[in-house]
C-alpha positions as a printed NumPy array, in Angstrom:
array([[ 58.003,  99.997, 148.913],
       [ 60.719, 102.408, 148.081],
       [ 62.688, 103.258, 144.945],
       [ 65.399, 100.587, 145.483],
       [ 63.07 ,  97.697, 146.169],
       [ 60.869,  98.737, 143.248],
       [ 63.873,  98.806, 140.846],
       [ 65.649,  95.725, 142.28 ],
       [ 63.656,  93.325, 140.103],
       [ 64.562,  95.26 , 136.93 ],
       [ 68.2  ,  95.476, 138.018],
       [ 68.328,  91.75 , 138.81 ],
       [ 66.821,  90.795, 135.448],
       [ 69.231,  93.114, 133.615],
       [ 72.2  ,  91.693, 135.499],
       [ 71.065,  88.125, 134.854],
       [ 70.584,  88.841, 131.124],
       [ 74.048,  90.407, 130.921],
       [ 75.68 ,  87.439, 132.659],
       [ 73.77 ,  85.009, 130.449],
       [ 74.87 ,  86.892, 127.314],
       [ 78.508,  86.832, 128.476],
       [ 78.326,  83.108, 129.266],
       [ 76.756,  82.394, 125.881],
       [ 79.418,  84.442, 124.062],
       [ 82.146,  82.578, 125.961],
       [ 80.612,  79.219, 125.04 ],
       [ 80.372,  80.246, 121.388],
       [ 84.05 ,  81.281, 121.362],
       [ 85.027,  77.968, 122.967],
       [ 82.95 ,  76.054, 120.396],
       [ 84.452,  78.033, 117.515],
       [ 88.005,  77.442, 118.797],
       [ 87.317,  73.701, 119.17 ],
       [ 85.864,  73.591, 115.663],
       [ 88.888,  75.378, 114.213],
       [ 91.21 ,  72.989, 116.076],
       [ 89.303,  69.96 , 114.769],
       [ 89.443,  71.307, 111.205],
       [ 93.184,  71.909, 111.529],
       [ 93.757,  68.408, 112.881],
       [ 91.666,  66.873, 110.096],
       [ 93.73 ,  68.619, 107.393],
       [ 97.263,  68.539, 108.831],
       [ 99.727,  65.821, 109.664],
       [100.395,  65.912, 113.423],
       [104.091,  65.022, 113.115],
       [105.223,  67.361, 110.329],
       [102.448,  69.981, 110.631],
       [102.184,  70.016, 106.836],
       [ 98.926,  69.405, 105.04 ],
       [ 97.924,  65.771, 104.931],
       [ 96.405,  64.246, 101.783],
       [ 92.918,  65.518, 102.655],
       [ 94.161,  69.016, 103.422],
       [ 96.205,  69.11 , 100.226],
       [ 93.235,  68.392,  97.977],
       [ 91.413,  71.696,  98.598],
       [ 94.227,  74.089,  97.647],
       [ 95.397,  71.714,  94.908],
       [ 92.012,  71.569,  93.197],
       [ 91.736,  75.339,  93.439],
       [ 95.194,  75.841,  91.893],
       [ 94.368,  73.276,  89.196],
       [ 91.148,  75.066,  88.323],
       [ 92.925,  78.427,  88.144],
       [ 95.678,  77.01 ,  85.934],
       [ 93.126,  75.365,  83.674],
       [ 91.057,  78.539,  83.243],
       [ 94.037,  80.806,  82.669],
       [ 96.119,  78.382,  80.608],
       [ 99.032,  78.729,  83.011],
       [101.479,  76.007,  83.81 ],
       [101.213,  73.918,  86.952],
       [103.659,  71.27 ,  88.076],
       [103.902,  68.805,  90.901],
       [106.865,  67.171,  92.617],
       [106.389,  63.906,  94.44 ],
       [109.244,  62.648,  96.585],
       [109.778,  59.467,  98.524],
       [112.468,  59.156, 101.196],
       [114.882,  56.395, 100.221],
       [115.262,  53.302, 102.424],
       [112.974,  54.724, 105.11 ],
       [112.066,  51.322, 106.546],
       [115.76 ,  50.597, 107.024],
       [116.163,  53.898, 108.909],
       [113.323,  52.912, 111.262],
       [114.648,  49.362, 111.675],
       [118.273,  50.345, 112.248],
       [117.857,  53.544, 114.284],
       [114.326,  53.399, 115.695],
       [111.107,  55.207, 114.954],
       [112.165,  58.375, 116.751],
       [114.998,  58.835, 114.24 ],
       [112.559,  58.039, 111.436],
       [110.223,  60.71 , 112.789],
       [113.146,  63.123, 112.973],
       [113.922,  62.394, 109.307],
       [110.304,  63.13 , 108.339],
       [110.272,  66.39 , 110.294],
       [113.626,  67.442, 108.817],
       [112.349,  66.799, 105.294],
       [109.069,  68.611, 105.984],
       [110.818,  71.697, 107.348],
       [113.213,  71.792, 104.424],
       [110.347,  71.515, 101.907],
       [108.264,  74.163, 103.661],
       [111.144,  76.623, 103.853],
       [112.286,  76.066, 100.261],
       [108.922,  76.769,  98.663],
       [107.302,  79.981,  97.533],
       [104.249,  81.473,  99.205],
       [101.803,  79.993,  96.656],
       [103.277,  76.49 ,  96.651],
       [101.355,  73.762,  98.462],
       [103.417,  71.223, 100.421],
       [101.911,  68.115, 101.994],
       [102.812,  64.779, 103.502],
       [101.276,  62.474, 100.937],
       [101.852,  59.151, 102.667],
       [104.154,  57.506, 105.176],
       [107.442,  58.821, 103.815],
       [106.105,  60.524, 100.708],
       [105.726,  64.26 , 100.228],
       [104.1  ,  66.277,  97.462],
       [104.754,  69.853,  96.337],
       [102.279,  71.615,  94.05 ],
       [103.866,  74.433,  92.055],
       [101.474,  76.928,  90.42 ],
       [102.882,  78.972,  87.515],
       [105.797,  76.553,  87.164],
       [106.634,  74.577,  84.046],
       [108.314,  71.182,  84.052],
       [111.837,  72.516,  83.488],
       [111.506,  74.91 ,  86.448],
       [110.012,  72.12 ,  88.576],
       [112.904,  69.786,  87.663],
       [115.394,  72.473,  88.656],
       [113.598,  72.946,  91.986],
       [113.484,  69.176,  92.54 ],
       [117.242,  69.005,  92.035],
       [117.785,  71.872,  94.522],
       [115.507,  70.1  ,  97.01 ],
       [117.362,  66.818,  96.503],
       [120.693,  68.485,  97.236],
       [119.306,  70.412, 100.205],
       [117.819,  67.249, 101.703],
       [121.097,  65.362, 101.334],
       [122.762,  68.289, 103.116],
       [120.477,  68.028, 106.183],
       [122.237,  65.625, 108.546],
       [120.315,  63.842, 111.285],
       [122.259,  63.202, 114.455],
       [121.661,  59.811, 116.062],
       [123.198,  58.421, 119.218],
       [125.914,  56.594, 117.299],
       [126.31 ,  58.425, 114.009],
       [125.2  ,  61.109, 111.61 ],
       [122.597,  60.072, 109.088],
       [122.178,  61.631, 105.652],
       [118.8  ,  61.045, 104.073],
       [118.105,  60.934, 100.37 ],
       [114.917,  60.876,  98.361],
       [113.668,  59.868,  94.939],
       [111.833,  62.617,  93.052],
       [109.227,  62.585,  90.318],
       [108.063,  65.695,  88.427],
       [104.999,  66.186,  86.244],
       [103.415,  69.184,  84.514],
       [ 99.728,  69.723,  83.832],
       [ 98.903,  68.876,  80.239],
       [ 96.14 ,  70.679,  78.308],
       [ 93.8  ,  67.674,  78.194],
       [ 94.635,  66.129,  81.568],
       [ 92.327,  65.946,  84.551],
       [ 93.24 ,  66.704,  88.16 ],
       [ 93.253,  63.059,  89.228],
       [ 95.594,  62.165,  86.339]])
């Protein structure tokens, strides 16, 4: 026996423990990244990258609760792209997808930091507006309507202008979130 052979077992165990700790940390980071990716995919629409209906509900309920406690106004805009089925039938689903993405980008860029924008259904979008009364929400809806009509979509044969129908509602004192 000499010093190196006597200490080789301790060195080997230390090295093995270090490698095991590094491998475990790497696996935990991979698991955490996969979990975050799964959560993102569960709450976001893959085409538009906006919240989907499920993802919208968390921030919306939180904003509703805050508005209710503080007595502040809260409004919502719901919009539905006009004649969307005809766009898909006449120009194909890729142009329909392009129309959805164009609308989503316009809505996301037009909102404030605290607004919550989501794809509510097939061609429906919703915008939650904290600290916004109905008159302000109507004015924003009109600006959004004009901006959307001003976003042309180039197809192989023509330029398409999409329009949408808008609805606006404000939180009433006695209303519930689902109302």
